[in-house]
Amino acid sequence: LHQLLREIPERSLVRSEVPCPSERKGVVMRRLIEAARGQGVELIEGVRFKRDDDWVTAIPDPDRSCFNVVVESTSRSRANALSEEYRELIAHYREGGAG
C-alpha cells in the first residue's frame, strides 16, 4: 500500500475568496464563460477551467458577496500563481473591465 501511495502524483489545493457584490456575480460569470470559449470548461456550481494537468473553479458564493476560487495543481507555487491569476481576472470583471 505504501508503494502505491508513493506512485500517486502529489497535488496541491489552494482556496481563496474574491469580494464581489451580489449584483455583479452574474456579469462576472458571463465574462468568465466568454473568456473560456474554446477551452475545456465545465459549468457545475460555477465555472471550472482545465489548464493542462491543473484546474481552477470559480464559484459564486450563494450567501456572501464573494467568489470562491479553488485551484488544484501539481505544485503549490503553480496553484498559488493560478489562484492569483483568476482572483485578478474576477476583480477585473467585477469592476467592469473588458477582455
PDB file of C-alpha atoms in Angstrom:
ATOM      1  CA  LEU A   1       0.000   0.000   0.000  1.00  0.00           C
ATOM      2  CA  HIS A   2       2.846   2.410   0.846  1.00  0.00           C
ATOM      3  CA  GLN A   3       4.448   1.824  -2.544  1.00  0.00           C
ATOM      4  CA  LEU A   4       1.166   2.543  -4.331  1.00  0.00           C
ATOM      5  CA  LEU A   5       0.700   5.747  -2.345  1.00  0.00           C
ATOM      6  CA  ARG A   6       4.176   6.930  -3.386  1.00  0.00           C
ATOM      7  CA  GLU A   7       3.242   6.397  -7.048  1.00  0.00           C
ATOM      8  CA  ILE A   8       0.249   8.733  -6.840  1.00  0.00           C
ATOM      9  CA  PRO A   9       1.333  12.187  -8.032  1.00  0.00           C
ATOM     10  CA  GLU A  10       1.164  14.872  -5.372  1.00  0.00           C
ATOM     11  CA  ARG A  11      -1.397  17.608  -5.849  1.00  0.00           C
ATOM     12  CA  SER A  12      -1.753  20.990  -4.160  1.00  0.00           C
ATOM     13  CA  LEU A  13      -5.104  22.576  -3.413  1.00  0.00           C
ATOM     14  CA  VAL A  14      -5.459  26.321  -2.838  1.00  0.00           C
ATOM     15  CA  ARG A  15      -8.690  28.055  -1.839  1.00  0.00           C
ATOM     16  CA  SER A  16      -9.274  31.788  -1.815  1.00  0.00           C
ATOM     17  CA  GLU A  17     -12.050  34.374  -1.950  1.00  0.00           C
ATOM     18  CA  VAL A  18     -12.623  37.418  -4.125  1.00  0.00           C
ATOM     19  CA  PRO A  19     -15.073  40.065  -2.892  1.00  0.00           C
ATOM     20  CA  CYS A  20     -17.888  40.653  -5.374  1.00  0.00           C
ATOM     21  CA  PRO A  21     -21.243  42.368  -4.816  1.00  0.00           C
ATOM     22  CA  SER A  22     -24.140  40.005  -5.414  1.00  0.00           C
ATOM     23  CA  GLU A  23     -25.481  42.236  -8.198  1.00  0.00           C
ATOM     24  CA  ARG A  24     -22.182  41.796 -10.148  1.00  0.00           C
ATOM     25  CA  LYS A  25     -21.916  37.999  -9.833  1.00  0.00           C
ATOM     26  CA  GLY A  26     -23.943  37.316 -12.979  1.00  0.00           C
ATOM     27  CA  VAL A  27     -21.828  39.711 -15.043  1.00  0.00           C
ATOM     28  CA  VAL A  28     -18.618  38.139 -13.746  1.00  0.00           C
ATOM     29  CA  MET A  29     -19.906  34.628 -14.505  1.00  0.00           C
ATOM     30  CA  ARG A  30     -20.831  35.593 -18.078  1.00  0.00           C
ATOM     31  CA  ARG A  31     -17.418  37.189 -18.632  1.00  0.00           C
ATOM     32  CA  LEU A  32     -15.614  34.121 -17.261  1.00  0.00           C
ATOM     33  CA  ILE A  33     -17.612  31.852 -19.568  1.00  0.00           C
ATOM     34  CA  GLU A  34     -16.895  34.118 -22.561  1.00  0.00           C
ATOM     35  CA  ALA A  35     -13.177  34.175 -21.719  1.00  0.00           C
ATOM     36  CA  ALA A  36     -13.131  30.370 -21.622  1.00  0.00           C
ATOM     37  CA  ARG A  37     -14.624  29.866 -25.070  1.00  0.00           C
ATOM     38  CA  GLY A  38     -12.737  27.112 -26.883  1.00  0.00           C
ATOM     39  CA  GLN A  39     -11.143  25.761 -23.696  1.00  0.00           C
ATOM     40  CA  GLY A  40     -12.104  22.760 -21.599  1.00  0.00           C
ATOM     41  CA  VAL A  41     -14.785  24.241 -19.319  1.00  0.00           C
ATOM     42  CA  GLU A  42     -17.422  22.720 -17.045  1.00  0.00           C
ATOM     43  CA  LEU A  43     -20.373  24.687 -15.717  1.00  0.00           C
ATOM     44  CA  ILE A  44     -21.177  22.963 -12.431  1.00  0.00           C
ATOM     45  CA  GLU A  45     -21.884  25.260  -9.444  1.00  0.00           C
ATOM     46  CA  GLY A  46     -19.634  27.815 -11.142  1.00  0.00           C
ATOM     47  CA  VAL A  47     -17.052  27.785 -13.912  1.00  0.00           C
ATOM     48  CA  ARG A  48     -14.337  25.127 -13.927  1.00  0.00           C
ATOM     49  CA  PHE A  49     -11.338  25.694 -16.197  1.00  0.00           C
ATOM     50  CA  LYS A  50      -8.966  22.897 -17.181  1.00  0.00           C
ATOM     51  CA  ARG A  51      -5.355  24.085 -17.667  1.00  0.00           C
ATOM     52  CA  ASP A  52      -3.076  21.196 -18.687  1.00  0.00           C
ATOM     53  CA  ASP A  53      -2.926  18.986 -15.564  1.00  0.00           C
ATOM     54  CA  ASP A  54      -4.383  21.741 -13.373  1.00  0.00           C
ATOM     55  CA  TRP A  55      -7.873  23.073 -12.832  1.00  0.00           C
ATOM     56  CA  VAL A  56      -9.445  26.245 -11.474  1.00  0.00           C
ATOM     57  CA  THR A  57     -13.024  26.618 -10.277  1.00  0.00           C
ATOM     58  CA  ALA A  58     -14.719  29.988  -9.680  1.00  0.00           C
ATOM     59  CA  ILE A  59     -17.895  29.595  -7.642  1.00  0.00           C
ATOM     60  CA  PRO A  60     -20.176  32.494  -6.716  1.00  0.00           C
ATOM     61  CA  ASP A  61     -20.949  32.175  -3.011  1.00  0.00           C
ATOM     62  CA  PRO A  62     -24.734  31.812  -2.584  1.00  0.00           C
ATOM     63  CA  ASP A  63     -24.821  33.544   0.817  1.00  0.00           C
ATOM     64  CA  ARG A  64     -21.992  36.068   0.798  1.00  0.00           C
ATOM     65  CA  SER A  65     -20.757  38.770  -1.568  1.00  0.00           C
ATOM     66  CA  CYS A  66     -17.776  36.894  -2.947  1.00  0.00           C
ATOM     67  CA  PHE A  67     -16.472  34.279  -5.344  1.00  0.00           C
ATOM     68  CA  ASN A  68     -14.714  31.201  -4.037  1.00  0.00           C
ATOM     69  CA  VAL A  69     -11.698  30.248  -6.147  1.00  0.00           C
ATOM     70  CA  VAL A  70     -10.412  26.693  -5.834  1.00  0.00           C
ATOM     71  CA  VAL A  71      -7.251  25.582  -7.640  1.00  0.00           C
ATOM     72  CA  GLU A  72      -5.708  22.128  -7.855  1.00  0.00           C
ATOM     73  CA  SER A  73      -2.238  21.839  -9.358  1.00  0.00           C
ATOM     74  CA  THR A  74       0.870  19.711  -9.491  1.00  0.00           C
ATOM     75  CA  SER A  75       2.759  22.162  -7.265  1.00  0.00           C
ATOM     76  CA  ARG A  76       1.986  24.666  -4.529  1.00  0.00           C
ATOM     77  CA  SER A  77       3.681  27.523  -6.417  1.00  0.00           C
ATOM     78  CA  ARG A  78       1.692  26.792  -9.591  1.00  0.00           C
ATOM     79  CA  ALA A  79      -1.546  26.579  -7.576  1.00  0.00           C
ATOM     80  CA  ASN A  80      -0.804  29.933  -5.922  1.00  0.00           C
ATOM     81  CA  ALA A  81       0.007  31.538  -9.299  1.00  0.00           C
ATOM     82  CA  LEU A  82      -3.221  30.272 -10.881  1.00  0.00           C
ATOM     83  CA  SER A  83      -5.219  31.383  -7.850  1.00  0.00           C
ATOM     84  CA  GLU A  84      -3.792  34.888  -8.119  1.00  0.00           C
ATOM     85  CA  GLU A  85      -4.390  34.987 -11.891  1.00  0.00           C
ATOM     86  CA  TYR A  86      -8.081  34.132 -11.506  1.00  0.00           C
ATOM     87  CA  ARG A  87      -8.543  36.378  -8.459  1.00  0.00           C
ATOM     88  CA  GLU A  88      -7.255  39.283 -10.564  1.00  0.00           C
ATOM     89  CA  LEU A  89      -9.447  38.285 -13.517  1.00  0.00           C
ATOM     90  CA  ILE A  90     -12.572  38.158 -11.341  1.00  0.00           C
ATOM     91  CA  ALA A  91     -11.706  41.525  -9.760  1.00  0.00           C
ATOM     92  CA  HIS A  92     -11.179  42.992 -13.253  1.00  0.00           C
ATOM     93  CA  TYR A  93     -14.574  41.731 -14.466  1.00  0.00           C
ATOM     94  CA  ARG A  94     -16.219  42.859 -11.203  1.00  0.00           C
ATOM     95  CA  GLU A  95     -15.052  46.409 -11.928  1.00  0.00           C
ATOM     96  CA  GLY A  96     -16.417  46.264 -15.480  1.00  0.00           C
ATOM     97  CA  GLY A  97     -13.113  45.633 -17.251  1.00  0.00           C
ATOM     98  CA  ALA A  98     -13.081  44.199 -20.749  1.00  0.00           C
ATOM     99  CA  GLY A  99     -11.383  41.057 -22.077  1.00  0.00           C
TER     100      GLY A  99
END
